mmCIF file of C-alpha atoms in Angstrom:
data_model
loop_
_atom_site.group_PDB
_atom_site.id
_atom_site.type_symbol
_atom_site.label_atom_id
_atom_site.label_comp_id
_atom_site.label_asym_id
_atom_site.label_seq_id
_atom_site.Cartn_x
_atom_site.Cartn_y
_atom_site.Cartn_z
ATOM 1 C CA MET A 5 190.144 59.965 92.745
ATOM 2 C CA LYS A 6 188.617 56.532 94.300
ATOM 3 C CA LYS A 7 190.706 54.015 92.907
ATOM 4 C CA ASN A 8 194.589 55.764 93.837
ATOM 5 C CA ILE A 9 192.510 56.033 97.528
ATOM 6 C CA ILE A 10 191.585 52.821 97.596
ATOM 7 C CA ILE A 11 195.736 51.720 96.577
ATOM 8 C CA LYS A 12 197.326 54.187 99.006
ATOM 9 C CA LEU A 13 195.340 52.049 101.882
ATOM 10 C CA LEU A 14 195.881 49.115 100.248
ATOM 11 C CA LEU A 15 200.035 49.616 100.130
ATOM 12 C CA LEU A 16 199.820 51.459 103.466
ATOM 13 C CA THR A 17 197.408 48.207 104.616
ATOM 14 C CA LEU A 18 200.506 45.471 103.383
ATOM 15 C CA PHE A 19 203.582 47.518 104.838
ATOM 16 C CA ILE A 20 202.403 47.735 108.103
ATOM 17 C CA LEU A 21 201.268 43.638 108.246
ATOM 18 C CA VAL A 22 205.134 42.793 106.462
ATOM 19 C CA ILE A 23 206.434 45.374 109.476
ATOM 20 C CA ASN A 24 204.314 42.769 112.132
ATOM 21 C CA GLY A 25 205.800 39.758 111.109
ATOM 22 C CA CYS A 26 202.348 39.145 109.559
ATOM 23 C CA HIS A 27 202.785 36.470 106.711
ATOM 24 C CA ASN A 28 199.119 34.274 106.970
ATOM 25 C CA THR A 29 197.878 35.146 103.430
ATOM 26 C CA ASP A 30 193.932 34.836 104.532
ATOM 27 C CA SER A 31 194.363 37.910 107.236
ATOM 28 C CA ILE A 32 196.177 39.714 104.294
ATOM 29 C CA ASP A 33 192.988 39.174 102.214
ATOM 30 C CA ASN A 34 190.753 39.651 105.045
ATOM 31 C CA GLU A 35 192.768 43.483 105.631
ATOM 32 C CA SER A 36 192.471 44.108 102.225
ATOM 33 C CA ASN A 37 188.768 43.600 101.770
ATOM 34 C CA ASN A 38 188.355 46.465 104.832
ATOM 35 C CA VAL A 39 190.635 48.672 104.291
ATOM 36 C CA VAL A 40 188.153 48.962 100.444
ATOM 37 C CA GLU A 41 185.331 48.930 102.289
ATOM 38 C CA ILE A 42 186.803 52.242 104.173
ATOM 39 C CA ALA A 43 187.756 53.254 101.232
ATOM 40 C CA ASN A 44 184.665 53.116 99.564
ATOM 41 C CA SER A 45 182.780 54.945 102.998
ATOM 42 C CA PHE A 46 184.999 57.900 102.542
ATOM 43 C CA GLU A 47 184.330 58.381 98.891
ATOM 44 C CA ASP A 48 180.681 57.821 99.248
ATOM 45 C CA GLU A 49 181.286 60.464 102.401
ATOM 46 C CA ILE A 50 183.236 62.725 100.330
ATOM 47 C CA GLU A 51 180.588 62.880 97.013
ATOM 48 C CA GLU A 52 177.917 63.232 98.954
ATOM 49 C CA LYS A 53 179.218 65.850 101.095
ATOM 50 C CA GLN A 54 179.894 68.063 97.461
ATOM 51 C CA GLU A 55 175.886 67.659 96.521
ATOM 52 C CA GLN A 56 175.370 68.902 99.495
ATOM 53 C CA GLU A 57 178.031 72.046 98.770
ATOM 54 C CA PRO A 58 177.565 72.502 94.946
ATOM 55 C CA VAL A 59 179.549 74.688 93.133
ATOM 56 C CA VAL A 60 178.459 78.480 92.781
ATOM 57 C CA GLU A 61 178.348 79.423 89.329
ATOM 58 C CA ASP A 62 176.975 83.011 87.375
ATOM 59 C CA PHE A 63 173.715 83.452 88.107
ATOM 60 C CA THR A 64 172.060 85.994 85.333
ATOM 61 C CA MET A 65 168.764 87.772 84.557
ATOM 62 C CA PHE A 66 167.367 88.467 81.706
ATOM 63 C CA PHE A 67 165.199 91.705 82.481
ATOM 64 C CA SER A 68 163.059 93.381 78.813
ATOM 65 C CA GLY A 69 160.480 96.319 78.807
ATOM 66 C CA ASP A 70 157.187 96.723 78.062
ATOM 67 C CA VAL A 71 156.091 93.528 75.778
ATOM 68 C CA MET A 72 152.870 93.902 74.109
ATOM 69 C CA ILE A 73 152.241 91.857 70.678
ATOM 70 C CA GLN A 74 149.336 92.019 69.722
ATOM 71 C CA ARG A 75 149.988 94.378 66.306
ATOM 72 C CA CYS A 76 152.718 91.770 65.289
ATOM 73 C CA THR A 77 150.576 88.287 64.845
ATOM 74 C CA ASN A 78 150.462 88.485 61.344
ATOM 75 C CA LEU A 79 154.029 88.088 60.894
ATOM 76 C CA TYR A 80 155.094 85.720 62.743
ATOM 77 C CA ASP A 81 152.789 83.779 61.266
ATOM 78 C CA ASN A 82 153.937 84.435 57.947
ATOM 79 C CA GLU A 83 157.654 84.690 58.875
ATOM 80 C CA GLY A 84 158.309 83.406 62.578
ATOM 81 C CA ILE A 85 159.799 84.471 65.810
ATOM 82 C CA ASN A 86 162.975 86.300 64.152
ATOM 83 C CA ARG A 87 160.501 88.205 61.766
ATOM 84 C CA ILE A 88 159.951 90.533 65.256
ATOM 85 C CA ILE A 89 163.176 89.792 67.414
ATOM 86 C CA SER A 90 166.847 89.071 66.259
ATOM 87 C CA ASP A 91 168.762 86.651 66.364
ATOM 88 C CA TYR A 92 171.651 88.255 68.877
ATOM 89 C CA ILE A 93 167.992 89.734 71.047
ATOM 90 C CA GLU A 94 167.285 85.853 71.150
ATOM 91 C CA GLY A 95 169.985 84.497 72.143
ATOM 92 C CA GLU A 96 170.837 87.020 75.560
ATOM 93 C CA MET A 97 166.763 86.160 76.193
ATOM 94 C CA LEU A 98 167.200 82.307 76.245
ATOM 95 C CA SER A 99 171.054 81.640 77.036
ATOM 96 C CA ALA A 100 169.760 84.359 80.646
ATOM 97 C CA ASP A 101 169.573 81.650 84.136
ATOM 98 C CA MET A 102 165.866 83.856 84.350
ATOM 99 C CA THR A 103 164.248 86.420 81.446
ATOM 100 C CA VAL A 104 161.371 88.346 82.940
ATOM 101 C CA ILE A 105 159.073 90.841 81.192
ATOM 102 C CA ASN A 106 155.765 93.057 81.076
ATOM 103 C CA ASN A 107 153.252 91.119 79.955
ATOM 104 C CA GLU A 108 151.489 94.476 78.950
ATOM 105 C CA PHE A 109 148.180 92.291 77.795
ATOM 106 C CA PRO A 110 145.856 90.221 78.749
ATOM 107 C CA PHE A 111 145.499 86.777 77.290
ATOM 108 C CA SER A 112 141.863 85.705 75.149
ATOM 109 C CA THR A 113 139.742 85.941 73.513
ATOM 110 C CA ARG A 114 136.957 86.298 76.202
ATOM 111 C CA GLY A 115 135.771 89.208 77.869
ATOM 112 C CA SER A 116 134.147 92.385 77.529
ATOM 113 C CA GLN A 117 136.199 95.680 76.896
ATOM 114 C CA HIS A 118 136.972 97.820 79.582
ATOM 115 C CA PRO A 119 134.514 100.473 79.917
ATOM 116 C CA ASP A 120 136.757 103.579 80.671
ATOM 117 C CA LYS A 121 140.018 102.855 78.613
ATOM 118 C CA GLN A 122 141.146 104.638 76.240
ATOM 119 C CA PHE A 123 143.979 101.840 74.846
ATOM 120 C CA THR A 124 142.648 98.058 75.618
ATOM 121 C CA PHE A 125 145.023 95.113 74.349
ATOM 122 C CA ARG A 126 143.946 91.900 74.120
ATOM 123 C CA VAL A 127 146.139 88.806 72.088
ATOM 124 C CA ASP A 128 144.802 84.643 71.116
ATOM 125 C CA PRO A 129 146.235 82.512 73.404
ATOM 126 C CA LYS A 130 148.106 80.751 71.147
ATOM 127 C CA TYR A 131 150.404 83.877 71.085
ATOM 128 C CA VAL A 132 152.077 83.037 73.950
ATOM 129 C CA SER A 133 154.096 80.921 71.936
ATOM 130 C CA ILE A 134 156.465 83.748 71.027
ATOM 131 C CA LEU A 135 156.860 84.192 74.727
ATOM 132 C CA GLN A 136 158.670 80.046 74.594
ATOM 133 C CA GLU A 137 160.366 80.452 71.798
ATOM 134 C CA MET A 138 162.139 84.242 73.016
ATOM 135 C CA GLY A 139 162.676 81.791 76.406
ATOM 136 C CA VAL A 140 160.583 83.346 78.820
ATOM 137 C CA ASP A 141 160.856 82.421 81.976
ATOM 138 C CA VAL A 142 158.526 85.091 84.264
ATOM 139 C CA ALA A 143 155.699 87.190 83.086
ATOM 140 C CA SER A 144 154.402 89.539 85.475
ATOM 141 C CA LEU A 145 150.717 91.092 85.651
ATOM 142 C CA ALA A 146 150.985 93.698 87.405
ATOM 143 C CA ASN A 147 150.379 96.842 84.979
ATOM 144 C CA ASN A 148 147.611 98.716 84.067
ATOM 145 C CA HIS A 149 146.498 96.076 81.175
ATOM 146 C CA ALA A 150 146.257 93.092 82.219
ATOM 147 C CA LEU A 151 142.572 93.445 82.838
ATOM 148 C CA ASP A 152 141.650 95.803 79.890
ATOM 149 C CA TYR A 153 139.506 92.186 79.200
ATOM 150 C CA LEU A 154 137.924 92.356 82.665
ATOM 151 C CA THR A 155 138.189 89.256 85.076
ATOM 152 C CA ASP A 156 137.585 86.018 81.794
ATOM 153 C CA ALA A 157 140.374 87.727 80.429
ATOM 154 C CA LEU A 158 143.122 87.334 83.189
ATOM 155 C CA LEU A 159 141.831 83.946 84.407
ATOM 156 C CA ASP A 160 142.500 83.061 80.487
ATOM 157 C CA SER A 161 146.096 84.727 81.057
ATOM 158 C CA PHE A 162 146.624 82.450 84.285
ATOM 159 C CA THR A 163 145.816 79.702 82.512
ATOM 160 C CA THR A 164 146.934 80.141 79.588
ATOM 161 C CA LEU A 165 150.726 81.079 81.130
ATOM 162 C CA ASP A 166 150.636 78.253 83.274
ATOM 163 C CA ASN A 167 150.016 75.613 80.282
ATOM 164 C CA ALA A 168 153.023 77.324 78.644
ATOM 165 C CA GLY A 169 154.863 76.678 82.100
ATOM 166 C CA ILE A 170 155.889 79.884 81.884
ATOM 167 C CA SER A 171 155.994 81.526 85.966
ATOM 168 C CA TYR A 172 153.486 84.221 85.922
ATOM 169 C CA VAL A 173 154.067 86.878 88.972
ATOM 170 C CA GLY A 174 152.055 89.840 90.849
ATOM 171 C CA ALA A 175 148.434 88.986 89.841
ATOM 172 C CA GLY A 176 146.222 85.614 90.921
ATOM 173 C CA GLU A 177 142.777 84.550 92.334
ATOM 174 C CA THR A 178 143.252 85.405 95.638
ATOM 175 C CA LYS A 179 145.475 87.465 98.030
ATOM 176 C CA GLU A 180 148.135 85.282 98.362
ATOM 177 C CA ARG A 181 149.062 83.923 95.121
ATOM 178 C CA ALA A 182 149.225 87.554 94.045
ATOM 179 C CA GLU A 183 151.623 88.483 96.931
ATOM 180 C CA GLU A 184 153.795 85.406 95.745
ATOM 181 C CA ALA A 185 157.768 85.407 94.595
ATOM 182 C CA ILE A 186 158.509 82.957 91.674
ATOM 183 C CA PHE A 187 161.667 81.139 92.560
ATOM 184 C CA VAL A 188 164.712 79.928 90.096
ATOM 185 C CA GLU A 189 167.372 77.697 90.826
ATOM 186 C CA SER A 190 170.614 77.323 88.323
ATOM 187 C CA GLY A 191 174.091 77.268 89.111
ATOM 188 C CA GLY A 192 173.591 76.748 93.122
ATOM 189 C CA ARG A 193 171.903 80.067 93.906
ATOM 190 C CA LYS A 194 168.195 80.514 94.433
ATOM 191 C CA VAL A 195 166.795 83.781 93.915
ATOM 192 C CA GLY A 196 162.940 85.675 93.822
ATOM 193 C CA VAL A 197 161.143 88.041 91.728
ATOM 194 C CA LEU A 198 157.910 89.981 93.290
ATOM 195 C CA SER A 199 156.039 91.546 91.576
ATOM 196 C CA ALA A 200 153.733 94.605 92.063
ATOM 197 C CA SER A 201 152.159 98.097 89.905
ATOM 198 C CA ARG A 202 151.577 101.410 91.557
ATOM 199 C CA VAL A 203 150.025 102.342 88.236
ATOM 200 C CA ILE A 204 146.169 101.548 87.927
ATOM 201 C CA PRO A 205 143.168 102.855 86.429
ATOM 202 C CA VAL A 206 140.855 102.183 89.106
ATOM 203 C CA VAL A 207 141.301 101.028 92.612
ATOM 204 C CA GLU A 208 138.774 98.011 92.097
ATOM 205 C CA TRP A 209 141.703 96.578 90.252
ATOM 206 C CA ASN A 210 143.600 96.572 93.696
ATOM 207 C CA ILE A 211 143.712 92.985 94.815
ATOM 208 C CA GLU A 212 143.239 94.345 98.393
ATOM 209 C CA ASN A 213 139.543 95.635 96.536
ATOM 210 C CA ARG A 214 139.072 91.648 94.685
ATOM 211 C CA GLN A 215 140.109 89.349 93.334
ATOM 212 C CA PRO A 216 141.697 87.966 91.412
ATOM 213 C CA GLY A 217 142.866 91.696 91.237
ATOM 214 C CA LEU A 218 146.860 92.822 91.503
ATOM 215 C CA PHE A 219 149.456 92.895 94.195
ATOM 216 C CA CYS A 220 149.510 96.926 94.450
ATOM 217 C CA THR A 221 152.132 99.675 95.943
ATOM 218 C CA TYR A 222 150.306 102.476 95.986
ATOM 219 C CA ASP A 223 151.290 101.893 100.286
ATOM 220 C CA SER A 224 154.211 99.837 100.287
ATOM 221 C CA THR A 225 153.482 98.769 103.461
ATOM 222 C CA ARG A 226 152.862 94.715 102.245
ATOM 223 C CA LEU A 227 155.430 95.255 99.789
ATOM 224 C CA VAL A 228 158.007 95.182 101.509
ATOM 225 C CA GLU A 229 156.695 93.307 104.802
ATOM 226 C CA ARG A 230 156.861 90.342 101.619
ATOM 227 C CA ILE A 231 160.523 91.277 100.442
ATOM 228 C CA LYS A 232 161.668 90.705 104.192
ATOM 229 C CA GLU A 233 159.810 87.152 104.070
ATOM 230 C CA VAL A 234 161.159 86.548 100.875
ATOM 231 C CA GLU A 235 163.981 87.159 101.231
ATOM 232 C CA ASN A 236 164.553 84.823 104.187
ATOM 233 C CA GLN A 237 163.797 81.723 101.648
ATOM 234 C CA CYS A 238 166.196 82.184 98.262
ATOM 235 C CA ASP A 239 169.827 84.299 97.514
ATOM 236 C CA TYR A 240 168.577 87.697 96.011
ATOM 237 C CA VAL A 241 165.624 89.152 95.912
ATOM 238 C CA VAL A 242 163.889 90.560 92.849
ATOM 239 C CA VAL A 243 161.494 93.608 92.747
ATOM 240 C CA PHE A 244 159.937 94.154 89.033
ATOM 241 C CA VAL A 245 157.369 97.181 89.725
ATOM 242 C CA HIS A 246 154.866 99.296 87.272
ATOM 243 C CA TRP A 247 155.364 102.796 87.564
ATOM 244 C CA GLY A 248 156.517 106.198 86.390
ATOM 245 C CA ILE A 249 154.386 108.921 84.056
ATOM 246 C CA GLU A 250 154.168 107.846 80.147
ATOM 247 C CA ARG A 251 156.467 109.462 78.190
ATOM 248 C CA VAL A 252 158.424 111.428 80.683
ATOM 249 C CA ALA A 253 162.381 109.968 81.219
ATOM 250 C CA TYR A 254 162.778 111.177 84.146
ATOM 251 C CA PRO A 255 161.142 109.301 87.455
ATOM 252 C CA GLU A 256 159.175 110.453 90.125
ATOM 253 C CA GLU A 257 160.697 111.146 93.096
ATOM 254 C CA TYR A 258 158.090 108.482 94.555
ATOM 255 C CA GLN A 259 160.123 106.308 92.273
ATOM 256 C CA HIS A 260 163.361 107.360 94.067
ATOM 257 C CA ASN A 261 161.160 106.997 97.431
ATOM 258 C CA LEU A 262 159.661 103.492 96.940
ATOM 259 C CA ALA A 263 163.208 101.942 95.415
ATOM 260 C CA LYS A 264 165.230 102.706 98.506
ATOM 261 C CA GLN A 265 162.383 100.798 100.701
ATOM 262 C CA TYR A 266 162.156 98.170 98.985
ATOM 263 C CA ILE A 267 166.096 98.084 98.824
ATOM 264 C CA ASP A 268 166.298 98.784 102.597
ATOM 265 C CA ALA A 269 163.592 95.856 102.942
ATOM 266 C CA GLY A 270 166.071 93.494 101.452
ATOM 267 C CA ALA A 271 166.242 93.614 97.577
ATOM 268 C CA ASP A 272 169.225 92.492 96.065
ATOM 269 C CA LEU A 273 167.378 94.443 92.183
ATOM 270 C CA VAL A 274 165.022 96.920 91.434
ATOM 271 C CA VAL A 275 163.676 96.852 88.120
ATOM 272 C CA GLY A 276 160.610 99.781 86.787
ATOM 273 C CA ASN A 277 158.425 99.668 84.047
ATOM 274 C CA HIS A 278 155.938 101.545 82.272
ATOM 275 C CA SER A 279 156.591 104.781 81.003
ATOM 276 C CA HIS A 280 157.321 103.416 77.422
ATOM 277 C CA VAL A 281 160.390 105.851 77.172
ATOM 278 C CA PRO A 282 163.617 104.435 79.202
ATOM 279 C CA GLN A 283 164.178 106.535 81.919
ATOM 280 C CA GLY A 284 167.861 106.454 84.477
ATOM 281 C CA ILE A 285 169.246 103.738 86.339
ATOM 282 C CA GLU A 286 170.557 103.910 90.114
ATOM 283 C CA TYR A 287 172.389 103.101 92.440
ATOM 284 C CA TYR A 288 171.336 102.819 96.283
ATOM 285 C CA ASN A 289 173.956 101.077 98.967
ATOM 286 C CA GLY A 290 175.111 99.453 96.345
ATOM 287 C CA VAL A 291 172.109 98.274 94.982
ATOM 288 C CA PRO A 292 171.335 98.816 91.038
ATOM 289 C CA ILE A 293 167.288 100.540 90.437
ATOM 290 C CA VAL A 294 166.313 100.530 86.731
ATOM 291 C CA TYR A 295 163.477 102.536 86.636
ATOM 292 C CA CYS A 296 162.252 102.074 83.275
ATOM 293 C CA MET A 297 163.835 100.480 80.230
ATOM 294 C CA GLY A 298 161.016 101.749 78.002
ATOM 295 C CA ASN A 299 158.930 98.942 75.377
ATOM 296 C CA PHE A 300 160.938 96.555 73.523
ATOM 297 C CA ILE A 301 157.398 94.783 71.929
ATOM 298 C CA PHE A 302 155.086 96.747 71.548
ATOM 299 C CA ASN A 303 155.256 99.824 68.803
ATOM 300 C CA GLU A 304 155.931 100.060 64.936
ATOM 301 C CA ASP A 305 159.138 101.818 65.071
ATOM 302 C CA MET A 306 160.763 103.283 68.384
ATOM 303 C CA THR A 307 164.333 104.141 69.139
ATOM 304 C CA ASP A 308 166.047 105.200 72.299
ATOM 305 C CA THR A 309 164.891 101.553 74.610
ATOM 306 C CA TYR A 310 167.134 99.216 76.141
ATOM 307 C CA ALA A 311 166.862 95.885 77.699
ATOM 308 C CA THR A 312 168.763 94.929 80.825
ATOM 309 C CA LYS A 313 171.875 92.054 81.745
ATOM 310 C CA VAL A 314 172.190 91.737 85.436
ATOM 311 C CA THR A 315 175.033 88.800 86.847
ATOM 312 C CA TRP A 316 175.812 87.595 90.039
ATOM 313 C CA ASP A 317 179.128 86.580 90.055
ATOM 314 C CA ALA A 318 180.640 83.690 91.949
ATOM 315 C CA GLU A 319 181.270 86.019 94.306
ATOM 316 C CA GLY A 320 178.031 87.097 94.644
ATOM 317 C CA ASN A 321 178.994 90.763 92.925
ATOM 318 C CA THR A 322 176.335 92.537 91.021
ATOM 319 C CA SER A 323 177.274 93.658 87.809
ATOM 320 C CA LEU A 324 174.755 95.885 85.064
ATOM 321 C CA GLN A 325 175.047 95.708 81.690
ATOM 322 C CA VAL A 326 172.260 97.756 79.149
ATOM 323 C CA ILE A 327 171.967 96.141 76.203
ATOM 324 C CA PRO A 328 169.928 98.868 73.600
ATOM 325 C CA VAL A 329 167.728 97.591 71.133
ATOM 326 C CA ASP A 330 165.048 100.132 68.598
ATOM 327 C CA THR A 331 162.479 98.879 66.777
ATOM 328 C CA ASN A 332 161.803 99.048 62.822
ATOM 329 C CA ASN A 333 158.334 97.752 61.145
ATOM 330 C CA TYR A 334 157.899 95.726 64.655
ATOM 331 C CA TYR A 335 161.222 94.265 63.826
ATOM 332 C CA THR A 336 162.840 94.112 67.562
ATOM 333 C CA SER A 337 167.052 94.053 67.136
ATOM 334 C CA GLU A 338 170.674 95.604 68.657
ATOM 335 C CA LEU A 339 171.980 98.772 68.188
ATOM 336 C CA THR A 340 175.545 98.654 67.647
ATOM 337 C CA GLY A 341 178.460 100.983 67.003
ATOM 338 C CA GLU A 342 177.969 105.154 67.482
ATOM 339 C CA ASP A 343 174.509 104.115 67.444
ATOM 340 C CA ALA A 344 175.043 102.347 70.731
ATOM 341 C CA GLN A 345 177.294 104.203 71.491
ATOM 342 C CA ALA A 346 174.645 107.256 71.857
ATOM 343 C CA PHE A 347 173.096 105.718 73.216
ATOM 344 C CA TYR A 348 174.629 105.220 76.642
ATOM 345 C CA ASP A 349 175.805 108.652 76.400
ATOM 346 C CA TYR A 350 172.164 109.483 76.735
ATOM 347 C CA LEU A 351 171.186 106.993 79.402
ATOM 348 C CA GLU A 352 174.168 108.028 81.398
ATOM 349 C CA GLY A 353 173.021 111.590 80.745
ATOM 350 C CA ILE A 354 169.599 111.607 82.433
ATOM 351 C CA SER A 355 170.912 108.429 85.473
ATOM 352 C CA PHE A 356 172.376 108.825 88.783
ATOM 353 C CA GLY A 357 175.812 108.670 89.515
ATOM 354 C CA VAL A 358 176.276 106.160 87.114
ATOM 355 C CA SER A 359 178.925 105.590 84.430
ATOM 356 C CA ILE A 360 177.793 103.514 80.968
ATOM 357 C CA ASP A 361 181.232 102.104 78.986
ATOM 358 C CA GLU A 362 181.656 101.242 75.409
ATOM 359 C CA PHE A 363 179.726 97.839 75.997
ATOM 360 C CA GLY A 364 177.170 98.954 78.031
ATOM 361 C CA ASN A 365 178.792 98.077 81.506
ATOM 362 C CA VAL A 366 177.137 99.922 84.040
ATOM 363 C CA THR A 367 179.224 100.834 87.225
ATOM 364 C CA SER A 368 178.001 103.439 89.864
ATOM 365 C CA ASN A 369 180.781 106.577 90.416
#
């Protein structure tokens, strides 16, 4: 492009000089040099403008359900990451611009077991490599297991994830850090993720009552405020929220209400977790709400669960695809064929005004 501009300007200059009767070679050379300088300057301006206005491309996010890897670390030691997750699922996670999970345990070998909990989890920090190999970019700690082994273990989770290059959201040593959004930029887009919990075992876990602690949304006021603030800092705002009742396939009324408040405040996507079974999908003012995906890596055997793939295209349109998965002997893989179709039919049946096609693409009716 630059060479063509120079040639055209040179020819134009020479033509003008000939018409004007200019036969002085030195004059022609000087004019030519001026033209080259003008062309170079013009090209630099074009390149600078292109850098300032990058080409907008699709932005893809992958969301998993609850992840708790304590029970499959021995399998990972003996056979590697593809003993616990299929090549296809791993590929989807690695290829996404941002992969987000609910990290349903602390990374630590320290701490005292919470005295008032029936189920407590803890994983040696060295196994953060599992998350790295799966391509996890953001791990939410806003859940009812992040403080299973109290403060020391939570602090170790912060350190472990930081050292692994994985961002954490929904918890922090201070209120400001717990409420912080995590941003990822790709393809000319910037997406921010906020996370909060509506389920904690004791009120002391709330960052309002202790530090370190978790960002909570029993009262939606502060999360709504943060959504409005973050909306001005990025193209899309995602709210990743821990809510609902375990083993219940339908969201509580408060889940519907909270989701609508988040969207009214500026959220472009709401994704939930906690129930350990799938809950349905709904659209509100054109914005998708994924109430819960169920477990992702958790139990020895599980069925009827899914991951979610969300894409914003160059025009800003949102597409939503569900990926049905199940686990057999701690191996999480995709459902295909009739099994996948049966799951699509089931999920459509528990959703609210949506259709799901044979490829898992979700549309609002």
